[in-house]
Coordinates of C-alpha atoms and ligand atoms in Angstrom, one line a residue:
M1 CA -42.1 187.6 159.3
H2 CA -43.1 189.4 162.5
P3 CA -46.2 187.6 163.9
R4 CA -48.1 191.0 164.3
R5 CA -47.5 191.9 160.6
W6 CA -48.5 188.5 159.6
R7 CA -51.8 188.9 161.2
W8 CA -52.4 192.2 159.5
T9 CA -51.6 190.7 156.1
A10 CA -54.0 187.8 156.8
L11 CA -56.7 190.2 157.8
L12 CA -56.2 192.4 154.7
L13 CA -56.2 189.2 152.5
C14 CA -59.5 188.2 154.1
I15 CA -61.0 191.6 153.5
F16 CA -59.9 191.6 149.9
S17 CA -61.2 188.1 149.2
F18 CA -64.5 189.0 150.8
L19 CA -64.8 192.1 148.6
F20 CA -63.8 190.0 145.7
Y21 CA -66.5 187.5 146.6
L22 CA -69.0 190.3 146.8
N23 CA -67.9 191.3 143.3
Y24 CA -66.7 194.7 144.3
F25 CA -63.3 194.1 142.6
P26 CA -64.1 191.4 140.2
L27 CA -61.9 192.8 137.4
W28 CA -59.7 195.0 139.5
I29 CA -56.6 194.1 137.5
L30 CA -58.3 193.5 134.2
P31 CA -59.9 196.4 132.3
S32 CA -63.5 196.8 133.4
P33 CA -66.2 195.9 130.9
P34 CA -68.3 198.7 129.3
R35 CA -71.3 199.8 131.3
F36 CA -74.4 197.9 130.1
P37 CA -75.3 198.0 127.3
Y38 CA -74.3 201.4 126.0
V39 CA -76.0 204.8 126.1
Q40 CA -78.9 205.0 123.7
K41 CA -80.6 208.1 122.4
S42 CA -83.9 206.3 121.8
C43 CA -85.5 202.9 121.7
P44 CA -84.2 200.5 119.0
T45 CA -86.2 200.2 115.8
T46 CA -85.0 196.7 115.2
P47 CA -84.0 194.0 117.7
P48 CA -80.3 194.6 118.6
H49 CA -77.8 192.3 116.9
P50 CA -75.7 190.8 118.4
P51 CA -78.1 190.4 121.4
L52 CA -77.5 192.4 124.5
K53 CA -76.0 190.5 127.4
P54 CA -76.5 191.6 131.0
P55 CA -73.3 192.8 132.7
P56 CA -71.6 190.6 135.3
G57 CA -73.1 191.4 138.7
R58 CA -73.5 190.0 142.2
R59 CA -77.1 189.1 141.9
F60 CA -78.3 185.5 141.4
N61 CA -77.9 184.8 137.7
W62 CA -80.5 182.4 136.2
R63 CA -78.4 182.1 133.1
D64 CA -75.9 180.0 135.1
V65 CA -78.5 177.3 135.9
D66 CA -78.2 174.3 133.6
T67 CA -80.9 173.8 131.0
Q68 CA -82.6 170.4 131.3
Y69 CA -84.5 170.5 128.0
P70 CA -82.5 172.6 125.5
V71 CA -84.2 174.2 122.5
Q72 CA -82.6 173.2 119.2
K73 CA -83.8 176.1 117.0
F74 CA -85.2 179.4 118.2
E75 CA -88.1 181.2 116.6
Q76 CA -87.0 184.7 115.4
L77 CA -88.5 188.1 115.2
P78 CA -88.0 189.9 111.9
R79 CA -84.7 191.8 112.1
T80 CA -85.7 194.5 109.6
A81 CA -87.4 197.7 110.5
V82 CA -91.1 197.4 110.2
K83 CA -92.8 199.9 107.9
K84 CA -96.4 198.6 108.0
E85 CA -98.8 201.2 109.3
L86 CA -101.7 200.0 111.5
P87 CA -105.1 201.7 111.2
P88 CA -105.5 204.6 113.7
V89 CA -106.8 203.5 117.1
Q90 CA -107.5 206.9 118.7
Y91 CA -110.1 209.4 117.7
D92 CA -108.7 212.4 115.8
F93 CA -109.0 214.9 118.7
S94 CA -107.6 217.7 116.5
V95 CA -111.0 218.2 114.7
D96 CA -112.8 219.7 117.7
P97 CA -110.5 221.3 120.3
P98 CA -111.9 221.6 123.8
S99 CA -113.2 224.9 125.2
L100 CA -111.3 226.8 127.8
Y101 CA -113.8 225.8 130.4
D102 CA -113.5 222.1 129.6
E103 CA -109.7 222.3 129.7
L104 CA -110.0 223.9 133.2
M105 CA -112.3 221.1 134.4
R106 CA -110.1 218.4 132.9
K107 CA -107.0 219.8 134.6
R108 CA -108.7 220.1 138.0
R109 CA -109.9 216.5 137.8
Q110 CA -106.5 215.3 136.7
A111 CA -104.9 217.1 139.7
A112 CA -107.3 215.4 142.1
V113 CA -106.3 212.0 140.8
K114 CA -102.6 212.9 141.0
A115 CA -103.1 214.1 144.6
A116 CA -104.8 210.7 145.5
F117 CA -101.8 208.9 144.0
A118 CA -99.3 211.1 145.8
R119 CA -100.9 210.5 149.2
C120 CA -100.8 206.8 148.8
W121 CA -97.2 206.9 147.5
T122 CA -96.0 209.0 150.4
S123 CA -97.5 206.4 152.8
Y124 CA -95.9 203.6 150.9
K125 CA -92.5 205.4 151.1
E126 CA -92.8 206.0 154.8
R127 CA -94.3 202.7 155.9
A128 CA -93.8 200.0 153.4
W129 CA -90.8 200.9 151.3
M130 CA -89.7 198.1 149.1
K131 CA -92.4 195.8 150.5
D132 CA -95.0 194.3 148.3
E133 CA -98.0 196.2 149.7
L134 CA -98.9 198.9 152.1
Q135 CA -101.6 198.1 154.6
P136 CA -103.9 201.1 154.2
V137 CA -105.8 200.8 157.5
S138 CA -103.1 199.8 160.0
G139 CA -100.2 201.5 158.2
G140 CA -98.2 198.2 158.1
S141 CA -96.9 196.3 155.2
K142 CA -97.2 192.8 153.7
T143 CA -95.6 190.3 151.4
T144 CA -98.0 189.0 148.7
F145 CA -96.0 188.6 145.4
G146 CA -92.6 187.2 146.1
G147 CA -91.4 190.0 148.3
W148 CA -89.6 191.9 145.6
G149 CA -91.5 195.2 146.2
A150 CA -94.6 194.6 144.0
T151 CA -96.0 198.1 144.6
L152 CA -92.6 199.7 144.0
V153 CA -92.1 198.1 140.6
D154 CA -95.7 198.2 139.6
S155 CA -95.8 202.0 140.2
L156 CA -92.7 203.1 138.4
D157 CA -94.4 204.0 135.1
T158 CA -97.3 205.8 136.9
L159 CA -94.7 208.0 138.7
W160 CA -93.2 208.8 135.3
I161 CA -96.6 209.5 133.6
M162 CA -97.7 211.7 136.5
N163 CA -94.4 213.6 136.1
L164 CA -93.2 212.7 139.6
K165 CA -89.7 212.4 138.3
E166 CA -87.8 212.7 141.7
D167 CA -89.9 209.9 143.1
F168 CA -89.2 208.0 139.9
E169 CA -85.5 208.4 140.4
D170 CA -85.6 207.2 144.0
A171 CA -87.8 204.3 143.0
V172 CA -85.4 203.2 140.2
S173 CA -82.5 203.3 142.6
A174 CA -84.4 201.1 145.0
V175 CA -85.3 198.7 142.1
T176 CA -81.6 198.1 141.4
Q177 CA -81.3 196.6 144.9
I178 CA -83.9 193.8 144.1
N179 CA -82.4 190.3 143.9
F180 CA -84.6 187.8 141.9
K181 CA -83.0 184.8 143.7
P182 CA -84.6 181.4 144.3
E183 CA -87.2 182.0 146.9
G184 CA -89.8 179.2 146.9
E185 CA -93.0 178.9 144.9
V186 CA -93.5 181.7 142.5
N187 CA -96.7 182.7 140.6
M188 CA -95.2 183.3 137.2
F189 CA -98.3 185.0 135.8
E190 CA -98.4 187.7 138.5
T191 CA -94.6 188.0 138.4
T192 CA -94.7 188.6 134.7
I193 CA -97.5 191.1 134.4
R194 CA -96.6 193.1 137.5
Y195 CA -92.8 193.0 137.8
L196 CA -91.6 192.3 134.2
G197 CA -94.3 194.5 132.7
G198 CA -93.5 197.3 135.2
L199 CA -89.8 197.2 134.4
L200 CA -90.2 197.1 130.6
A201 CA -92.8 200.0 130.6
A202 CA -90.6 202.2 132.8
Y203 CA -87.6 201.5 130.5
D204 CA -89.7 202.3 127.4
L205 CA -91.0 205.5 129.0
T206 CA -87.4 206.7 129.6
D207 CA -86.9 206.4 125.8
C208 CA -84.8 203.3 126.6
K209 CA -82.1 205.6 128.2
D210 CA -82.2 204.2 131.8
S211 CA -80.4 200.9 131.2
R212 CA -80.7 199.9 134.9
L213 CA -84.3 199.1 134.1
L214 CA -83.5 196.9 131.2
E215 CA -80.8 195.1 133.2
K216 CA -83.4 194.3 135.9
A217 CA -85.9 193.2 133.3
M218 CA -83.3 190.8 131.8
E219 CA -82.5 189.4 135.2
L220 CA -86.1 188.8 135.9
G221 CA -86.8 187.6 132.3
D222 CA -84.1 185.0 132.7
M223 CA -85.8 183.7 135.9
I224 CA -89.2 183.6 134.2
Y225 CA -87.6 181.9 131.1
A226 CA -86.2 179.2 133.4
S227 CA -89.8 178.2 134.2
F228 CA -90.2 177.2 130.6
D229 CA -87.5 174.5 131.0
T230 CA -89.9 171.5 130.7
P231 CA -90.2 168.4 128.4
N232 CA -92.7 170.2 126.2
R233 CA -91.3 173.7 126.7
M234 CA -94.6 174.9 128.3
P235 CA -94.1 177.0 131.4
V236 CA -94.6 175.8 135.0
T237 CA -96.9 178.6 136.1
R238 CA -96.7 177.8 139.9
W239 CA -93.0 177.2 139.9
D240 CA -90.7 176.0 142.6
S241 CA -87.7 178.4 142.0
V242 CA -85.5 176.7 144.7
K243 CA -85.8 173.3 143.1
A244 CA -85.3 174.8 139.6
S245 CA -82.1 176.5 140.8
K246 CA -80.8 173.2 141.9
G247 CA -81.4 171.5 138.6
V248 CA -84.5 169.5 139.7
K249 CA -86.6 168.7 136.7
Q250 CA -90.2 170.1 136.6
S251 CA -93.3 169.6 134.5
P252 CA -96.1 171.9 133.6
A253 CA -99.4 171.4 135.4
A254 CA -101.9 168.7 134.3
N255 CA -104.6 171.0 135.8
G256 CA -103.5 174.4 134.6
I257 CA -105.3 177.6 133.8
I258 CA -105.6 179.2 130.4
A259 CA -104.7 182.8 131.5
E260 CA -101.6 181.6 133.2
L261 CA -100.4 179.7 130.1
A262 CA -101.3 182.4 127.5
S263 CA -100.3 185.7 129.1
F264 CA -96.6 185.9 128.5
S265 CA -96.8 186.9 124.8
L266 CA -96.7 190.7 125.2
E267 CA -93.9 190.9 127.9
F268 CA -91.6 188.3 126.3
T269 CA -92.1 189.7 122.8
R270 CA -91.2 193.2 124.0
L271 CA -88.2 191.8 125.9
S272 CA -86.9 190.1 122.7
Q273 CA -87.5 193.3 120.7
L274 CA -85.4 195.3 123.2
T275 CA -82.6 192.8 123.7
G276 CA -82.4 190.9 120.4
D277 CA -82.3 187.8 122.6
M278 CA -84.8 185.5 120.9
R279 CA -85.1 182.9 123.7
Y280 CA -88.1 184.9 125.1
Y281 CA -89.9 185.3 121.9
D282 CA -89.3 181.6 121.1
A283 CA -90.8 180.6 124.4
V284 CA -94.1 182.3 123.7
A285 CA -94.2 181.3 120.0
R286 CA -94.3 177.7 121.2
V287 CA -97.3 178.5 123.4
T288 CA -99.0 180.4 120.6
S289 CA -98.7 177.5 118.2
V290 CA -100.5 175.2 120.7
L291 CA -103.2 177.7 121.3
E292 CA -103.8 178.2 117.5
E293 CA -103.7 174.5 116.8
Q294 CA -106.4 173.7 119.4
Q295 CA -108.6 176.8 119.3
N296 CA -111.2 175.3 116.9
R297 CA -111.2 171.8 118.5
T298 CA -112.7 172.8 121.9
K299 CA -116.2 172.2 123.1
L300 CA -116.9 175.8 122.2
P301 CA -114.9 176.3 119.0
G302 CA -113.0 179.6 119.0
L303 CA -112.6 179.7 122.8
W304 CA -110.3 177.8 125.1
P305 CA -111.8 176.5 128.4
V306 CA -110.6 177.9 131.7
G307 CA -109.1 174.6 132.8
I308 CA -106.4 173.0 130.6
D309 CA -103.9 170.2 130.7
T310 CA -100.6 171.8 130.0
Q311 CA -98.6 168.6 130.8
N312 CA -100.3 166.5 128.1
L313 CA -101.0 169.6 125.9
D314 CA -104.8 169.1 125.8
L315 CA -106.7 172.3 125.9
T316 CA -110.0 170.8 124.7
R317 CA -111.4 168.7 127.5
D318 CA -112.9 171.2 130.0
N319 CA -116.4 172.6 129.5
Q320 CA -116.2 176.0 131.4
F321 CA -115.6 179.1 129.3
S322 CA -115.3 182.6 130.7
L323 CA -113.8 186.1 130.2
G324 CA -113.4 186.6 133.9
A325 CA -110.7 185.5 136.4
M326 CA -108.3 182.8 135.1
A327 CA -109.2 183.4 131.4
D328 CA -109.1 187.2 130.8
S329 CA -105.7 188.1 129.5
A330 CA -105.4 185.0 127.3
Y331 CA -107.9 186.8 125.0
E332 CA -106.8 190.3 125.8
Y333 CA -103.2 189.5 124.6
L334 CA -104.3 188.3 121.1
G335 CA -105.1 191.7 119.6
K336 CA -102.4 193.4 121.7
T337 CA -99.6 191.1 120.6
Y338 CA -100.7 191.6 117.0
Q339 CA -100.3 195.4 117.6
L340 CA -96.9 195.0 119.3
L341 CA -95.7 193.0 116.3
R342 CA -97.1 195.8 114.1
G343 CA -99.1 193.3 112.1
V344 CA -96.0 191.7 110.6
G345 CA -94.8 188.1 110.5
S346 CA -96.4 185.9 113.1
A347 CA -98.8 188.7 113.9
S348 CA -101.2 186.9 111.4
Q349 CA -101.5 184.0 113.9
Y350 CA -102.7 186.5 116.5
K351 CA -105.1 188.1 114.2
K352 CA -106.7 184.8 113.2
M353 CA -107.0 183.8 116.9
Y354 CA -108.4 187.2 117.8
E355 CA -111.1 187.0 115.1
L356 CA -112.1 183.4 115.8
S357 CA -112.3 184.0 119.6
M358 CA -114.1 187.4 119.5
N359 CA -116.8 186.1 117.1
A360 CA -117.5 183.4 119.6
V361 CA -117.4 185.9 122.5
I362 CA -119.9 188.1 120.9
E363 CA -122.2 185.2 120.0
H364 CA -122.0 183.3 123.3
L365 CA -120.4 185.2 126.2
L366 CA -122.3 188.4 126.3
F367 CA -125.9 188.8 127.6
R368 CA -128.2 191.8 127.7
P369 CA -129.2 192.4 131.3
M370 CA -132.8 193.1 132.2
V371 CA -132.7 196.6 133.6
P372 CA -135.5 199.1 134.5
D373 CA -134.4 201.8 132.0
Q374 CA -133.8 199.2 129.2
A375 CA -130.3 200.5 128.7
D376 CA -128.6 199.2 125.6
I377 CA -125.9 197.3 127.4
L378 CA -124.1 193.9 127.2
M379 CA -122.5 192.1 130.1
P380 CA -119.7 189.5 129.8
T381 CA -120.4 186.2 131.6
S382 CA -119.4 182.5 131.5
V383 CA -120.7 179.5 129.6
R384 CA -120.9 175.8 130.1
A385 CA -120.7 173.9 126.8
N386 CA -120.7 170.2 126.2
S387 CA -121.2 170.3 122.5
A388 CA -122.3 172.7 119.8
S389 CA -125.9 172.0 120.6
D390 CA -125.5 172.0 124.4
I391 CA -124.4 175.5 125.4
R392 CA -125.7 177.0 128.6
Q393 CA -125.0 180.6 129.3
G394 CA -124.6 181.8 133.0
D395 CA -125.9 185.1 134.4
T396 CA -123.1 186.0 136.7
A397 CA -121.0 189.2 136.1
Q398 CA -117.7 190.1 137.6
H399 CA -115.8 193.4 137.9
L400 CA -112.7 191.7 136.4
A401 CA -114.5 191.0 133.1
C402 CA -115.1 194.7 132.5
F403 CA -111.8 194.9 130.6
V404 CA -113.7 193.2 127.7
G405 CA -115.1 196.6 126.7
G406 CA -111.6 198.0 126.0
M407 CA -110.4 194.8 124.4
L408 CA -113.3 194.7 121.8
A409 CA -113.0 198.5 121.1
L410 CA -109.2 198.3 120.5
G411 CA -109.6 195.1 118.4
G412 CA -112.4 196.7 116.4
R413 CA -110.1 199.6 115.5
L414 CA -107.0 197.4 114.8
F415 CA -109.0 195.0 112.6
Q416 CA -111.4 197.6 111.3
N417 CA -114.6 195.9 112.5
K418 CA -117.3 198.4 113.6
T419 CA -119.3 195.6 115.2
H420 CA -116.5 195.0 117.7
V421 CA -116.2 198.7 118.6
E422 CA -119.9 198.9 119.2
A423 CA -119.9 195.7 121.3
G424 CA -117.0 197.2 123.3
Q425 CA -119.0 200.3 123.9
R426 CA -122.1 198.3 125.1
V427 CA -119.9 196.2 127.4
T428 CA -118.3 199.4 128.8
D429 CA -121.7 201.0 129.2
A430 CA -122.9 197.9 131.1
C431 CA -120.1 198.3 133.7
V432 CA -120.8 202.0 133.9
W433 CA -124.5 201.2 134.4
T434 CA -123.8 198.9 137.4
Y435 CA -121.5 201.6 138.9
Q436 CA -124.2 204.2 138.5
N437 CA -127.0 202.0 139.9
A438 CA -125.2 200.4 142.8
P439 CA -126.0 202.0 146.2
H440 CA -122.6 203.9 146.6
G441 CA -121.8 204.2 142.9
I442 CA -119.4 201.3 142.9
M443 CA -119.7 198.0 141.2
P444 CA -119.4 194.9 143.4
E445 CA -116.8 192.2 142.7
M446 CA -119.3 189.5 141.7
F447 CA -123.1 189.4 141.2
S448 CA -125.8 188.2 138.9
M449 CA -128.4 189.9 136.7
H450 CA -131.4 188.5 134.8
A451 CA -130.7 188.1 131.1
C452 CA -132.9 189.2 128.3
P453 CA -133.5 186.3 125.8
T454 CA -131.5 188.1 123.1
H455 CA -129.3 191.2 122.7
S456 CA -132.5 193.2 121.9
P457 CA -134.4 195.2 124.6
C458 CA -136.8 193.2 126.8
P459 CA -139.4 194.5 129.3
Y460 CA -138.3 194.8 133.0
D461 CA -140.1 192.1 134.9
A462 CA -140.3 193.4 138.5
S463 CA -141.9 190.2 139.8
K464 CA -138.4 188.5 139.5
T465 CA -136.1 188.7 142.5
F466 CA -133.9 191.7 142.7
V467 CA -131.7 192.9 145.6
Y468 CA -131.5 196.3 143.9
P469 CA -133.1 197.3 140.6
G470 CA -131.2 195.4 137.9
F471 CA -129.1 193.3 140.4
A472 CA -130.6 189.8 140.9
S473 CA -128.1 188.9 143.6
I474 CA -124.7 189.8 144.9
S475 CA -122.4 187.0 145.7
D476 CA -119.3 189.0 146.5
A477 CA -120.0 192.6 147.5
R478 CA -116.4 193.7 147.9
Y479 CA -114.7 196.3 145.9
I480 CA -111.0 195.7 145.9
L481 CA -109.8 198.8 144.1
R482 CA -110.0 197.1 140.7
P483 CA -109.2 198.9 137.5
E484 CA -111.2 197.1 134.7
A485 CA -114.2 199.4 134.5
I486 CA -112.2 202.6 134.3
E487 CA -109.8 200.9 131.9
S488 CA -112.6 200.4 129.4
V489 CA -113.9 203.9 130.0
F490 CA -110.4 205.1 129.2
Y491 CA -110.3 203.1 125.9
M492 CA -113.8 204.3 124.9
Y493 CA -112.8 207.9 125.5
R494 CA -109.6 207.7 123.5
I495 CA -111.3 205.7 120.7
T496 CA -114.6 207.6 120.3
G497 CA -113.5 211.0 121.6
D498 CA -116.9 211.2 123.5
T499 CA -116.2 213.5 126.4
S500 CA -119.2 212.1 128.4
Y501 CA -116.8 209.3 129.3
Q502 CA -114.7 211.9 131.2
D503 CA -117.8 212.9 133.2
I504 CA -118.6 209.3 133.9
A505 CA -115.0 208.7 135.0
W506 CA -115.1 211.7 137.4
E507 CA -118.3 210.3 139.0
M508 CA -116.6 206.9 139.4
F509 CA -113.5 208.5 140.9
Q510 CA -115.3 210.5 143.4
A511 CA -117.4 207.5 144.5
I512 CA -114.4 205.2 144.8
D513 CA -112.2 207.8 146.6
S514 CA -114.8 208.7 149.1
Q515 CA -115.7 205.1 150.0
T516 CA -112.1 203.7 150.1
R517 CA -110.0 206.5 151.5
T518 CA -108.2 205.8 154.8
Q519 CA -105.8 207.8 157.0
Y520 CA -102.9 206.6 154.9
A521 CA -104.1 205.6 151.5
N522 CA -107.1 203.8 149.9
A523 CA -108.4 200.4 151.0
A524 CA -110.5 197.6 149.6
I525 CA -114.0 197.6 151.1
R526 CA -116.1 194.7 152.3
D527 CA -119.5 195.6 151.1
V528 CA -120.5 198.2 148.4
S529 CA -124.2 197.6 149.2
T530 CA -124.5 198.5 152.9
E531 CA -124.5 201.7 154.8
N532 CA -121.1 201.0 156.3
T533 CA -118.8 199.8 153.5
E534 CA -116.0 198.9 156.0
R535 CA -112.4 199.3 155.0
L536 CA -110.3 196.1 154.7
D537 CA -106.5 196.3 155.4
S538 CA -105.6 195.8 151.7
M539 CA -104.4 197.9 148.8
E540 CA -103.3 195.7 146.0
S541 CA -100.5 197.1 143.8
F542 CA -102.9 197.5 140.9
W543 CA -104.5 200.5 142.6
L544 CA -101.4 202.6 141.9
A545 CA -100.3 200.7 138.8
E546 CA -103.7 200.6 137.0
T547 CA -106.7 202.2 138.6
L548 CA -105.2 205.6 139.3
K549 CA -103.2 205.5 136.0
Y550 CA -106.3 205.0 133.9
F551 CA -108.1 207.7 135.9
Y552 CA -105.2 210.1 135.3
L553 CA -105.0 209.3 131.6
V554 CA -108.7 209.8 131.0
F555 CA -108.1 213.4 132.2
S556 CA -104.9 213.8 130.2
E557 CA -104.2 215.3 126.8
P558 CA -105.0 212.4 124.5
G559 CA -101.4 212.4 123.2
L560 CA -100.0 211.3 126.5
V561 CA -99.4 207.5 126.1
S562 CA -101.4 207.5 122.8
L563 CA -103.0 204.1 121.9
D564 CA -101.4 204.6 118.5
D565 CA -97.9 204.5 119.9
W566 CA -98.2 202.3 123.0
V567 CA -99.9 199.0 123.9
F568 CA -100.8 198.3 127.6
N569 CA -100.2 195.0 129.2
T570 CA -102.9 193.5 131.4
E571 CA -101.4 195.4 134.4
A572 CA -101.7 198.7 132.6
H573 CA -98.0 198.9 131.8
P574 CA -97.5 200.6 128.4
F575 CA -95.0 199.1 125.9
R576 CA -93.7 201.3 123.1
L577 CA -94.6 200.2 119.6
M578 CA -91.5 199.8 117.5
G579 CA -90.7 201.9 114.4
Ligands
NAG1 C1 -113.7 176.0 112.8 O1 -114.6 174.9 112.8 C2 -115.8 175.2 112.1 C3 -116.7 174.0 112.3 O2 -116.7 173.5 113.6 C4 -115.6 175.5 110.7 O3 -116.8 175.9 110.1 C5 -114.6 176.7 110.6 O4 -114.2 176.9 109.2 C6 -113.3 176.4 111.4 N1 -112.5 177.6 111.4 C7 -111.2 177.5 111.3 C8 -110.5 178.8 111.2 O5 -110.5 176.5 111.2
NAG2 C1 -117.0 191.8 112.4 O1 -117.4 191.1 113.5 C2 -118.6 190.3 113.4 C3 -118.9 189.8 114.8 O2 -117.8 189.2 115.4 C4 -118.4 189.2 112.4 O3 -119.6 188.5 112.3 C5 -118.1 189.9 111.1 O4 -117.8 188.9 110.1 C6 -116.8 190.8 111.2 N1 -116.6 191.5 110.0 C7 -115.5 191.5 109.3 C8 -115.5 192.4 108.1 O5 -114.5 190.9 109.7

């Protein structure tokens, strides 16, 4: 062969093997496999059988990593269509249609929320595209949650709900580029609620038509599932993905956190419903059994302490109980997983755990704050318990715990207990009260209030120390664009139909937007109590994923993402109820 030609042949061979390596021509002689999975007209009403498999791709495939501790028998979801009707959650809005004027107001408010979102989204596109977060003061970007584009994935469903369909299309195209490859230590809780929740909700909103989203959800689901590969099949919640990818054995933490153990149930159950692959459901069913088995054996029966030993499966030792950070969604997911399962099969486990825990919450974890106007409100707090006779309630409140209002109201409707709806209303009203009585109309991150002896009214004792009327002290005066208060306001509006919640929401929105707005977007603020609130260079992805979504939905027609057809995960991602 002529040497010149030989060189060309070698070069071509190199190019082809490189393309082959990149998977551009994997099956270039063989017939190509059908596009994943197939085109669907709507979401499945039963889990697909046989289970869907992701198509071959050139991304890192977590299914190829060897399992160290295989499961013998997988728990299954029922494969028959579910007929059971759950009690209605939403108020019947058809009985009193709004006036023309109210409609006008509602639409103007809704447009203002959408404009705030669009402004942030434009800056994110221009300055932080595919990065985790936009920096709203400097206009830069930062990596905070794995570097897979947290804000991008977290915002997908908000784009859809706000009818920004072109932006949604661009965002989905960008999402297909994400590679969930081994990267270092991963926070599995945040990864699950923000990324997996975001992908599943976006897929559900497209009526399960855009299979690119399910494909991504399965890729990520397989990564998260790999973190359950431990001797007792409990997850490693701060997981070294590089070690795991090399087959290094890992164990769950001896000093774990209850929220991080117990907040996979909604996302993994939905993933199994959509794919028919029962590995995900099996993984959470194992966790649920442990929770159920130990719930009544803790120092405060009905509740699990914040700190737990996942390695030795002991959830009973610690004495700190809370509804705030590190505990929150463990409780939130009980009623919601029941709803996602449509009350059928293992849903009864979740019902039992919901009732046991919420009875304890209402009895021990809520206090009535001493406030000048004697408002009928209840604030969630924490408790230290050493035994049934030694229970000490704290007096701290945190913005994060404001989700409790929505949780109790939703649970009260699902399980038909008026006491829970009323308690949910009083908790929501407590959060609203602190918004309305804080200097700039925004609730601080963490503070304390003086507690009345019981849930009945008590006189305001002005001789006690107060930094502001009603506020005993403020330990963390930031507002970091959190959603929980507006979340509960949204639930109360949809559940009671009381339009005064829309007026409350509008006041909250104006206060927040005016204090947090920057040149590019909206920013966390350092101190809600001083003249100069001072913008911090941070906009967590939940601002677009949750806070603005709930504001938008409070001002939407109540049929948009109805609570009778959808259940929200703890990052405000709505999953479609089957059937
Ligand atoms: C939980 O324990 C209490 C006693 O501590 C008992 O009265 C109650 O029946 C138990 N509940 C369940 C569901 O096991
Ligand atoms: C409703 O909830 C309250 C407070 O948790 C509880 O005491 C009561 O037994 C519940 N009622 C029903 C019918 O379950």
